[in-house]
Coordinates of C-alpha atoms in Angstrom, one line a residue:
M1 CA -25.4 28.8 11.7
T2 CA -23.3 27.4 14.4
H3 CA -21.3 24.1 14.3
R4 CA -20.9 23.7 18.1
I5 CA -23.2 21.3 19.8
S6 CA -22.0 21.2 23.5
T7 CA -19.4 22.7 25.8
Y8 CA -17.9 19.3 26.2
Q9 CA -17.0 19.1 22.5
K10 CA -16.5 22.6 21.1
N11 CA -13.5 21.6 19.2
C12 CA -13.0 19.1 16.5
Q13 CA -12.7 17.6 13.1
I14 CA -11.8 14.6 11.1
G15 CA -11.1 11.8 8.9
R16 CA -12.0 8.7 7.2
F17 CA -11.8 5.2 6.8
L18 CA -9.5 3.1 7.9
I19 CA -7.6 3.5 5.5
Y20 CA -7.3 5.9 2.6
G21 CA -5.4 8.8 1.2
L22 CA -5.7 10.7 -2.1
L23 CA -6.6 8.6 -5.1
L24 CA -4.2 8.3 -8.0
F25 CA -5.7 6.0 -10.6
L26 CA -3.9 5.4 -13.9
T27 CA -5.3 2.4 -15.7
S28 CA -6.9 -0.3 -13.5
S29 CA -8.5 1.8 -10.8
C30 CA -11.7 2.3 -8.8
N31 CA -14.0 4.8 -10.4
R32 CA -17.6 5.3 -11.3
Q33 CA -17.5 4.0 -14.9
G34 CA -18.9 0.7 -16.0
S35 CA -17.0 -2.4 -14.9
S36 CA -16.5 -5.9 -16.2
K37 CA -14.6 -9.0 -15.2
D38 CA -11.1 -10.0 -16.2
K39 CA -10.1 -13.6 -16.9
D40 CA -9.6 -14.2 -13.2
G41 CA -13.1 -13.0 -12.3
E42 CA -11.8 -9.8 -10.7
S43 CA -13.6 -6.5 -11.3
R44 CA -11.9 -4.1 -13.6
V45 CA -12.8 -0.8 -15.1
D46 CA -12.7 0.3 -18.7
T47 CA -9.2 1.3 -19.9
W48 CA -8.4 4.9 -19.5
V49 CA -6.6 6.2 -22.6
A50 CA -4.8 9.6 -22.6
P51 CA -5.3 11.9 -25.6
E52 CA -2.7 11.5 -28.4
D53 CA -1.2 14.9 -27.9
A54 CA -0.3 14.0 -24.2
N55 CA 1.8 11.1 -25.4
H56 CA 4.3 13.5 -27.1
R57 CA 5.1 15.5 -24.0
L58 CA 8.6 14.9 -22.5
N59 CA 9.5 14.9 -18.9
P60 CA 12.0 17.7 -18.1
F61 CA 12.6 16.4 -14.5
Q62 CA 14.2 13.0 -14.5
D63 CA 17.3 13.2 -12.3
E64 CA 17.8 11.7 -8.9
Q65 CA 16.7 14.9 -7.2
A66 CA 13.4 14.8 -9.1
I67 CA 12.9 11.2 -8.1
A68 CA 13.5 12.0 -4.5
A69 CA 11.1 14.9 -4.6
G70 CA 8.5 12.7 -6.4
Q71 CA 8.9 10.1 -3.6
A72 CA 8.0 12.7 -1.0
I73 CA 4.9 13.7 -3.0
Y74 CA 4.0 10.0 -3.4
Q75 CA 4.2 9.4 0.3
V76 CA 1.7 12.2 0.9
Y77 CA -0.9 11.6 -1.8
C78 CA -0.6 8.1 -3.3
W79 CA 0.8 5.3 -1.1
N80 CA -2.5 4.5 0.7
C81 CA -4.1 3.3 -2.5
H82 CA -1.1 2.3 -4.6
G83 CA 0.9 0.8 -1.7
E84 CA 4.3 1.6 -0.3
S85 CA 6.1 0.0 -3.3
G86 CA 3.5 0.9 -6.0
M87 CA 2.1 -2.6 -6.5
G88 CA -1.5 -1.3 -6.2
D89 CA -1.8 -3.0 -2.8
G90 CA -2.7 -0.1 -0.5
A91 CA -5.4 -0.8 2.0
A92 CA -7.7 2.0 0.6
G93 CA -7.8 0.2 -2.8
G94 CA -8.7 -3.0 -1.0
A95 CA -11.5 -1.4 0.8
M96 CA -13.0 -0.1 -2.5
G97 CA -13.1 -3.6 -3.9
S98 CA -11.2 -2.7 -7.1
Q99 CA -7.4 -2.7 -7.4
P100 CA -5.6 0.5 -8.1
A101 CA -2.9 0.6 -10.8
N102 CA 0.2 -1.6 -10.2
F103 CA 3.2 0.5 -11.5
Y104 CA 5.0 -2.8 -12.3
S105 CA 2.3 -3.9 -14.7
P106 CA 2.8 -3.6 -18.5
S107 CA -0.3 -1.5 -18.8
V108 CA 1.5 1.2 -16.9
L109 CA 5.0 0.6 -18.1
D110 CA 3.9 0.9 -21.7
Q111 CA 2.5 4.3 -21.2
T112 CA 4.5 7.4 -22.1
D113 CA 5.5 9.9 -19.4
G114 CA 3.2 12.4 -21.0
A115 CA 0.2 10.1 -20.7
I116 CA 0.9 9.5 -17.0
F117 CA 1.4 13.3 -16.5
H118 CA -2.0 13.9 -18.2
K119 CA -3.8 11.5 -16.0
I120 CA -2.3 12.8 -12.8
S121 CA -3.2 16.4 -13.9
V122 CA -6.8 16.1 -15.0
G123 CA -8.1 13.1 -13.0
R124 CA -11.3 11.3 -13.8
N125 CA -14.5 10.4 -11.9
V126 CA -13.5 9.8 -8.2
M127 CA -9.9 10.6 -9.0
P128 CA -9.3 14.3 -8.4
G129 CA -7.2 16.2 -10.9
F130 CA -3.8 17.1 -9.3
G131 CA -3.5 20.0 -11.6
E132 CA -4.9 22.4 -9.0
I133 CA -3.2 20.6 -6.1
L134 CA 0.4 20.1 -7.4
G135 CA 2.5 22.4 -9.5
E136 CA 3.7 21.3 -12.9
E137 CA 7.2 20.5 -11.8
E138 CA 5.8 18.5 -8.9
R139 CA 3.6 16.4 -11.2
W140 CA 6.6 15.6 -13.4
Q141 CA 8.6 14.7 -10.3
L142 CA 5.8 12.3 -9.4
V143 CA 5.9 10.8 -12.9
S144 CA 9.6 10.2 -12.4
Y145 CA 9.1 8.4 -9.1
V146 CA 6.3 6.2 -10.6
R147 CA 8.7 5.3 -13.4
H148 CA 11.4 4.7 -10.8
L149 CA 9.1 2.2 -9.0
G150 CA 7.9 0.6 -12.1
K151 CA 11.4 -0.2 -13.4
G152 CA 12.1 -1.9 -10.1
M153 CA 15.0 0.4 -9.2
A154 CA 13.7 0.9 -5.6
E155 CA 11.1 -0.5 -3.2
T156 CA 10.0 1.1 0.0
L157 CA 10.7 -1.3 2.8
A158 CA 9.0 -1.4 6.2
S159 CA 11.1 0.1 8.9
S160 CA 11.3 -1.2 12.4
P161 CA 9.1 0.5 15.0
I162 CA 10.8 2.3 17.8
A163 CA 9.8 2.8 21.4
L164 CA 9.2 6.4 22.6
V165 CA 9.6 5.5 26.2
E166 CA 12.5 3.8 28.0
D167 CA 10.6 0.8 29.4
L168 CA 9.3 -0.7 26.2
E169 CA 11.0 -3.3 24.1
I170 CA 9.9 -3.9 20.5
T171 CA 11.0 -7.0 18.5
H172 CA 10.1 -8.5 15.2
W173 CA 8.0 -11.6 15.8
M174 CA 7.2 -12.9 12.3
K175 CA 6.1 -12.1 8.7
V176 CA 2.4 -12.5 7.8
A177 CA 0.4 -13.0 4.7
P178 CA -0.7 -10.0 2.6
R179 CA -3.8 -8.0 3.7
A180 CA -3.9 -9.1 7.3
I181 CA -6.8 -7.5 9.1
R182 CA -7.3 -9.1 12.5
I183 CA -5.3 -10.8 15.3
L184 CA -6.4 -12.5 18.5
Y185 CA -5.2 -14.8 21.2
N186 CA -7.0 -18.0 22.2
Q187 CA -6.2 -19.3 25.6
Q188 CA -7.6 -22.8 25.0
T189 CA -5.2 -23.4 22.1
D190 CA -2.4 -21.1 23.5
A191 CA -2.1 -19.6 20.1
I192 CA -2.1 -16.4 18.2
W193 CA -4.7 -16.4 15.4
Y194 CA -4.8 -13.9 12.5
A195 CA -7.1 -13.4 9.5
T196 CA -6.8 -11.9 6.0
F197 CA -9.2 -9.8 4.0
E198 CA -9.6 -12.6 1.5
G199 CA -10.9 -15.0 4.3
S200 CA -7.9 -17.0 5.4
V201 CA -7.3 -17.7 9.1
Y202 CA -3.9 -18.8 10.5
R203 CA -2.9 -20.3 13.8
I204 CA 0.5 -19.7 15.4
A205 CA 1.1 -21.9 18.5
L206 CA 3.1 -20.1 21.1
D207 CA 4.8 -23.3 22.4
Q208 CA 6.4 -23.9 19.0
S209 CA 10.1 -23.2 18.3
P210 CA 10.6 -21.8 15.8
I211 CA 7.1 -20.3 15.4
S212 CA 5.3 -21.3 12.3
P213 CA 1.9 -20.2 11.0
E214 CA -0.6 -22.9 10.1
L215 CA -3.5 -22.2 7.6
V216 CA -6.6 -23.5 9.4
I217 CA -9.5 -21.8 7.5
S218 CA -9.8 -20.6 4.0
V219 CA -12.5 -18.8 2.1
E220 CA -13.7 -22.1 0.6
D221 CA -14.7 -23.1 4.2
H222 CA -17.0 -20.2 4.9
G223 CA -17.6 -18.2 1.7
I224 CA -16.9 -14.6 3.0
N225 CA -14.6 -13.1 0.4
R226 CA -14.4 -9.7 2.0
M227 CA -13.7 -10.6 5.6
Q228 CA -13.0 -7.9 8.3
G229 CA -14.1 -9.5 11.6
L230 CA -12.6 -12.3 13.6
E231 CA -13.5 -13.6 17.1
M232 CA -12.9 -16.8 19.0
R233 CA -14.4 -18.5 22.1
D234 CA -13.1 -21.9 23.1
S235 CA -12.8 -23.9 19.9
T236 CA -15.2 -21.8 17.8
L237 CA -14.3 -19.1 15.4
I238 CA -16.7 -16.3 14.5
L239 CA -16.0 -14.7 11.0
T240 CA -17.7 -11.5 9.7
G241 CA -17.6 -9.7 6.4
N242 CA -19.4 -9.1 3.2
I243 CA -20.3 -10.9 -0.1
R244 CA -20.8 -8.8 -3.2
V245 CA -24.1 -9.4 -5.2
N246 CA -25.8 -7.9 -8.2
D247 CA -22.7 -7.9 -10.4
D248 CA -20.7 -6.2 -7.7
K249 CA -23.2 -3.3 -7.4
G250 CA -24.7 -4.6 -4.1
T251 CA -23.6 -6.4 -1.0
T252 CA -24.8 -8.6 1.8
G253 CA -23.4 -8.8 5.3
W254 CA -22.5 -12.3 6.6
M255 CA -21.4 -13.9 9.9
M256 CA -20.2 -17.5 10.0
R257 CA -19.5 -19.9 12.8
V258 CA -16.7 -22.4 12.4
N259 CA -16.4 -25.1 15.2
L260 CA -13.0 -26.8 15.1
R261 CA -13.3 -30.4 16.2
P262 CA -10.6 -32.3 18.0
D263 CA -10.2 -34.7 15.0
G264 CA -9.3 -31.7 12.8
S265 CA -12.6 -31.5 11.0
K266 CA -14.8 -28.4 10.9
E267 CA -18.4 -27.7 11.4
V268 CA -19.5 -24.6 9.6
S269 CA -22.8 -22.8 10.1
K270 CA -24.3 -19.4 9.4
V271 CA -25.0 -17.0 12.3
F272 CA -26.7 -14.4 10.0
S273 CA -26.8 -12.9 6.6
T274 CA -28.5 -9.7 5.5
V275 CA -30.8 -8.8 2.6
E276 CA -29.1 -7.0 -0.3
Y277 CA -28.3 -3.3 -0.1
G278 CA -26.3 -1.1 -2.3
T279 CA -22.5 -0.5 -2.5
T280 CA -21.1 2.8 -3.6
N281 CA -17.8 2.0 -5.5
T282 CA -16.1 4.5 -3.3
P283 CA -13.8 4.2 -0.2
F284 CA -16.9 4.6 2.0
D285 CA -18.2 1.1 1.8
H286 CA -16.9 0.1 5.2
G287 CA -18.8 -3.2 5.6
W288 CA -19.3 -5.6 8.5
S289 CA -16.2 -5.6 10.6
A290 CA -15.2 -5.6 14.3
T291 CA -16.6 -8.6 16.2
R292 CA -16.6 -9.3 19.9
I293 CA -18.2 -11.9 22.2
S294 CA -19.4 -10.3 25.5
P295 CA -17.4 -11.2 28.6
D296 CA -20.3 -13.3 29.9
G297 CA -20.3 -15.3 26.7
K298 CA -24.0 -14.7 26.0
H299 CA -23.9 -12.3 23.0
I300 CA -21.9 -11.5 19.9
F301 CA -21.4 -7.8 19.1
V302 CA -20.6 -6.7 15.6
V303 CA -20.0 -3.4 13.8
S304 CA -21.5 -2.5 10.4
G305 CA -19.8 0.6 9.0
S306 CA -21.4 3.3 6.9
R307 CA -21.8 3.2 3.1
T308 CA -21.4 7.0 2.8
D309 CA -18.8 9.5 3.9
H310 CA -21.2 11.9 5.7
G311 CA -24.7 11.0 4.7
E312 CA -24.6 12.1 1.0
V313 CA -26.4 10.2 -1.8
Q314 CA -24.4 7.2 -3.0
D315 CA -26.5 5.5 -5.7
N316 CA -23.7 3.6 -7.5
L317 CA -24.4 4.9 -11.0
G318 CA -28.1 4.8 -10.4
A319 CA -28.2 1.1 -9.3
Y320 CA -29.7 2.1 -6.0
P321 CA -31.5 5.4 -6.5
N322 CA -31.4 8.0 -3.8
S323 CA -29.5 5.7 -1.4
R324 CA -27.8 7.3 1.5
N325 CA -27.2 5.4 4.7
E326 CA -29.2 2.2 5.2
P327 CA -30.6 0.7 8.5
L328 CA -28.1 -2.1 8.2
T329 CA -25.2 0.3 8.2
A330 CA -23.4 2.8 10.6
A331 CA -24.5 0.8 13.7
I332 CA -23.5 -1.8 16.3
F333 CA -25.6 -5.0 16.5
R334 CA -26.0 -7.6 19.2
F335 CA -27.1 -11.3 18.7
P336 CA -27.5 -14.1 21.2
I337 CA -24.5 -16.4 21.1
G338 CA -26.5 -19.3 19.7
T339 CA -28.1 -17.4 16.8
K340 CA -28.3 -19.5 13.6
D341 CA -29.5 -18.9 10.0
L342 CA -30.9 -15.5 10.7
L343 CA -31.8 -13.2 7.8
L344 CA -31.5 -9.5 8.8
P345 CA -34.0 -7.1 7.2
N346 CA -33.0 -3.6 6.1
D347 CA -35.6 -2.1 8.4
T348 CA -34.7 -0.1 11.5
K349 CA -38.0 -0.7 13.3
A350 CA -37.8 -4.5 12.8
L351 CA -34.2 -4.6 13.9
K352 CA -35.0 -2.7 17.1
E353 CA -38.1 -4.8 17.8
R354 CA -36.1 -8.0 17.5
G355 CA -33.4 -6.6 19.8
Y356 CA -30.6 -6.8 17.3
L357 CA -29.9 -3.0 16.9
Y358 CA -27.7 -2.2 19.9
A359 CA -26.5 1.4 19.1
E360 CA -26.9 3.8 16.2
G361 CA -25.1 6.7 14.5
I362 CA -21.6 5.3 14.6
R363 CA -19.8 5.8 11.2
N364 CA -17.1 3.2 11.2
A365 CA -16.0 1.6 14.5
F366 CA -13.3 -0.6 13.0
D367 CA -12.6 -1.9 16.5
I368 CA -14.6 -2.4 19.7
N369 CA -13.6 -4.0 23.0
F370 CA -14.7 -4.5 26.6
D371 CA -13.0 -3.1 29.7
R372 CA -12.8 -5.0 33.0
D373 CA -16.3 -3.8 34.1
G374 CA -18.0 -5.0 30.9
N375 CA -18.3 -1.5 29.4
L376 CA -18.1 -1.6 25.6
F377 CA -15.9 1.0 23.8
A378 CA -15.4 1.8 20.2
V379 CA -12.8 3.7 18.3
V380 CA -14.3 5.4 15.2
N381 CA -13.3 6.9 11.9
S382 CA -15.0 10.1 10.9
G383 CA -15.4 11.4 7.4
D384 CA -13.4 13.5 5.0
Y385 CA -14.5 16.8 6.5
D386 CA -11.9 17.9 9.1
Q387 CA -13.8 16.4 12.1
S388 CA -12.1 14.6 14.9
E389 CA -12.1 10.8 15.3
D390 CA -14.3 9.6 18.1
M391 CA -13.9 7.1 20.9
F392 CA -17.3 6.1 22.3
W393 CA -18.6 4.4 25.4
V394 CA -21.2 2.4 23.6
R395 CA -24.5 1.8 25.5
E396 CA -27.6 0.1 24.4
G397 CA -30.2 2.3 22.8
H398 CA -27.9 5.3 22.4
H399 CA -27.5 7.3 19.2
Y400 CA -24.0 8.7 18.6
G401 CA -24.9 11.3 15.9
F402 CA -23.8 10.1 12.5
P403 CA -24.4 11.5 9.9
W404 CA -25.4 14.7 11.6
V405 CA -22.5 14.9 14.1
M406 CA -18.9 13.5 14.0
G407 CA -16.1 14.4 16.4
G408 CA -18.4 16.8 18.3
L409 CA -18.8 18.9 15.1
E410 CA -22.0 19.2 13.1
S411 CA -21.8 18.0 9.5
P412 CA -22.5 21.1 7.4
Q413 CA -24.2 19.4 4.5
Q414 CA -27.3 18.9 6.7
F415 CA -27.9 22.7 6.5
P416 CA -29.9 23.8 3.4
D417 CA -28.0 27.1 3.2
W418 CA -24.5 25.5 3.1
H419 CA -22.6 25.8 -0.1
P420 CA -19.2 24.1 -0.1
D421 CA -16.2 26.4 -0.8
P422 CA -12.7 25.5 0.5
A423 CA -11.8 29.2 0.3
K424 CA -14.4 29.9 3.0
D425 CA -14.6 26.7 4.9
P426 CA -11.2 25.5 6.2
F427 CA -12.7 22.1 7.2
L428 CA -13.0 21.2 3.5
N429 CA -9.8 19.5 2.3
T430 CA -9.4 19.4 -1.4
A431 CA -7.2 16.3 -1.0
A432 CA -10.2 14.3 0.2
A433 CA -11.7 11.5 -1.7
A434 CA -15.1 13.0 -1.1
W435 CA -14.1 16.3 -2.7
P436 CA -15.6 17.7 -4.8
D437 CA -18.4 15.3 -5.9
D438 CA -19.7 14.3 -2.4
F439 CA -19.8 17.7 -0.8
Y440 CA -22.7 19.7 -2.2
N441 CA -25.7 21.9 -1.3
D442 CA -28.2 19.3 -0.1
P443 CA -31.6 20.6 0.8
D444 CA -32.9 17.0 0.9
F445 CA -30.5 15.9 3.5
P446 CA -32.4 13.7 6.1
K447 CA -33.7 15.5 9.1
R448 CA -32.5 14.6 12.6
P449 CA -34.5 12.0 14.4
E450 CA -37.1 13.7 16.6
G451 CA -36.7 13.4 20.3
V452 CA -33.2 11.7 20.1
V453 CA -30.3 13.2 22.1
F454 CA -26.9 12.3 20.6
T455 CA -24.4 10.8 23.0
P456 CA -21.1 12.6 22.7
G457 CA -17.7 11.0 22.4
I458 CA -15.0 10.7 25.0
D459 CA -13.2 13.9 25.7
N460 CA -9.4 13.8 25.2
Y461 CA -7.2 16.3 27.0
G462 CA -3.9 15.1 25.4
P463 CA -1.1 15.6 25.6
A464 CA -0.9 13.4 22.4
A465 CA -3.3 12.7 19.5
A466 CA -5.5 15.7 20.5
T467 CA -4.9 18.2 17.7
Y468 CA -8.0 19.9 16.3
R469 CA -9.3 22.6 14.0
D470 CA -11.0 25.4 15.9
P471 CA -14.7 25.5 14.8
E472 CA -14.7 29.3 15.0
T473 CA -11.4 30.3 13.4
G474 CA -10.4 27.1 11.5
K475 CA -6.9 27.3 13.1
I476 CA -5.1 24.1 14.2
L477 CA -4.8 23.9 17.9
E478 CA -3.6 21.5 20.6
A479 CA -5.9 20.4 23.5
A480 CA -2.9 20.3 25.8
D481 CA -2.3 24.0 25.0
T482 CA -5.8 25.3 25.1
G483 CA -7.3 23.1 27.9
A484 CA -10.3 22.4 25.6
P485 CA -10.7 18.7 25.0
V486 CA -11.1 16.9 21.7
S487 CA -13.7 14.3 20.9
T488 CA -11.5 12.2 20.7
F489 CA -8.4 11.9 18.5
T490 CA -6.7 14.0 15.9
A491 CA -8.6 14.2 12.6
H492 CA -8.0 11.4 10.1
S493 CA -6.0 9.3 12.6
S494 CA -7.9 6.0 11.8
P495 CA -7.8 4.6 15.4
L496 CA -8.0 0.8 15.7
G497 CA -6.5 -2.1 17.6
L498 CA -8.2 -1.2 20.9
N499 CA -7.0 -3.3 24.0
F500 CA -7.5 -3.2 27.7
D501 CA -5.3 -4.5 30.5
N502 CA -8.3 -6.1 32.2
D503 CA -6.3 -8.6 34.3
D504 CA -3.7 -6.1 35.6
Q505 CA -0.9 -8.0 33.9
L506 CA 1.0 -4.8 33.3
S507 CA 2.8 -2.6 35.8
G508 CA 3.5 1.0 36.6
T509 CA 1.5 3.6 34.7
Y510 CA 0.4 0.9 32.2
K511 CA -1.4 -1.2 34.8
G512 CA -5.1 -1.4 34.0
G513 CA -4.7 0.9 31.0
A514 CA -5.9 0.9 27.5
F515 CA -4.1 1.0 24.2
T516 CA -5.0 1.9 20.6
L517 CA -3.1 2.2 17.3
R518 CA -3.3 4.9 14.7
Y519 CA -3.3 3.6 11.2
T520 CA -2.7 6.8 9.2
K521 CA 0.8 8.0 8.3
G522 CA 0.7 11.5 9.9
A523 CA 2.6 14.0 7.8
K524 CA 2.8 11.5 4.9
A525 CA -1.0 11.4 4.6
A526 CA -2.6 14.3 2.7
L527 CA -5.6 14.7 5.1
M528 CA -3.7 14.3 8.3
K529 CA -0.7 16.4 7.3
P530 CA -2.2 19.8 8.3
F531 CA -2.7 18.5 11.9
T532 CA 0.4 16.5 12.9
D533 CA 3.6 14.8 11.8
Y534 CA 2.7 11.8 13.8
G535 CA 0.8 8.6 12.8
E536 CA 1.2 4.8 12.5
D537 CA 1.9 4.8 16.2
L538 CA 0.8 3.2 19.5
L539 CA -1.1 5.2 22.1
H540 CA -1.5 4.6 25.8
L541 CA -5.0 5.7 27.0
Q542 CA -5.7 6.6 30.6
L543 CA -9.5 6.6 30.9
T544 CA -11.4 8.0 33.9
Y545 CA -15.2 8.1 34.5
N546 CA -16.6 11.6 34.9
A547 CA -19.9 11.5 36.8
D548 CA -20.9 15.1 35.8
K549 CA -20.9 14.1 32.2
D550 CA -21.9 10.5 32.7
N551 CA -19.1 9.7 30.3
F552 CA -15.4 9.0 30.3
D553 CA -12.4 11.4 29.9
V554 CA -9.1 10.3 28.5
H555 CA -5.4 11.4 28.5
T556 CA -3.3 10.0 25.7
Y557 CA 0.4 9.3 25.3
R558 CA 2.4 8.2 22.4
I559 CA 4.6 5.2 23.4
A560 CA 5.8 3.7 20.1
E561 CA 6.0 4.7 16.4
G562 CA 7.2 3.5 13.0
F563 CA 4.8 0.8 12.3
T564 CA 3.7 0.3 8.6
Q565 CA -0.1 0.2 8.3
P566 CA -0.8 -1.3 11.8
V567 CA -4.3 -2.6 11.6
D568 CA -4.9 -4.6 14.8
A569 CA -3.3 -5.7 18.1
V570 CA -3.9 -8.2 20.9
L571 CA -2.5 -8.0 24.5
V572 CA -1.2 -11.3 25.8
G573 CA 0.2 -11.0 29.3
K574 CA 2.9 -8.3 29.1
D575 CA 3.2 -8.5 25.3
L576 CA 1.2 -6.6 22.8
Y577 CA 1.2 -8.2 19.4
V578 CA 0.8 -5.6 16.6
I579 CA -0.1 -6.8 13.1
E580 CA 0.4 -4.9 9.9
Y581 CA -1.9 -4.9 6.9
G582 CA 0.9 -5.7 4.5
G583 CA -0.6 -4.7 1.2
R584 CA -1.8 -7.1 -1.5
Q585 CA 1.5 -8.8 -2.3
K586 CA 4.3 -8.2 0.1
G587 CA 2.8 -9.2 3.4
G588 CA 3.3 -7.4 6.7
N589 CA 4.7 -8.1 10.1
I590 CA 3.8 -8.9 13.6
W591 CA 5.7 -6.9 16.1
K592 CA 5.9 -7.8 19.8
V593 CA 5.8 -4.8 22.1
T594 CA 6.9 -6.0 25.6
F595 CA 5.9 -3.9 28.6
P596 CA 8.0 -3.9 31.8

């Protein structure tokens, strides 16, 4: 069995969602047990009680050296769910719809060190047991650091980003509300707008001094309580996201239109909603997210991410039997700008016949954008197998391979003779959320669509963000060293915040260029660590059309680093505004990157 599909992409591997690392769940966490509601209406899971004998174990590693070692382990395995400061506010936890443990909460503080050590060691449900990943001393060191956080003795603070080239200036612009997910600029209002996952939209007028955010829209106005998409044309906002149904076991996609009138009132209408389909209670429910209006103003484009990691069965404890991917997921859709009160069916044939299904087989394009020629591009997260992260030139009617191909590499679970074994398959990372339950021998894996040719990703020749695992040897290689391109970015990078200098506002090598962020923390992220020390950075992309491939090639350059969970960006003249996710409680920042 070979995993190579073309000479253009013989390399590659990759990563996940926007947003997740290894799962450390102690009490209130996301797992596959029964759930109920707390007094605030939030989903919670049944309490996890350690066995009595675990409570009597004492921690032999509690000095400052142990705490420092535990912090290093935490930054590799735990921060992306539990947050930088342990408040349970990591972006991965938010994506799963259930809050991971807050180490400041009484339910954690009241546990013994032995109970916490037990839970770290054995795991439960979607939480892997760290007993086979970390040594005993390392697990005790991690307990010491969790205690250190919980007692409030330290809090990880966001550091200031730094420029990696001489001609950039980076300044702090403002603090933002927690769980920020989108930022845009609207010329008519001359304002920066940003949105949060909970559905709030803020306006920041650029002519104000000092700058001050104004809350313009809240979830009560539009009803989308898991919002991931924001777009604006003239005085009209387009909001996209999901609403949970069936006692949180299912979901519906929603897009709402909010017209802001001159007198300050709002006219709210529905663009579309979808029929119900199943969620998974895993990090793989990516939902309806990136939203763009076409340059000619005639259409709205929107991404619906996959509900699986790589096409496996995700039935949510039997609520949706045999469910894998659905027609309403892993695709890019297009709607006429005036669409109103549309109900989308979960039917591929009907979606195509009505002209709504624009492109298929795209796992999780958390950001899309248009270049000066009206070409649509997407930056994409692959799954937990060590496949690369794609950037696609998105064209109508094309299929981009998911779940059969990601990052130019065939997903092995589609082959009936594949039996997952990390000792034999170096692309299997035991730190992955999908391991071990979601990688399995799967003779019922759906067959490839007959007569469909998958469109490959854009080839990246480096020198940056082009590290890959060789499909023949499993060794980590650099495209800049081997001359073999990657499709497209280093595994598990989580690229997002795609921007183009379409008006030639920039100068020098940046003129007419493209830019994207990488959300993942590099060496501090368990999945990305084998590939690179670098993450949470800003990349400059130099794209060129290759007529022989009828596709684009790209060279990538790191130009800034040190952001904390950068989730989106917008280019305004010579300034790129980068917004950080900011967790559930602390809030993030907007950084202004000024080009020469």
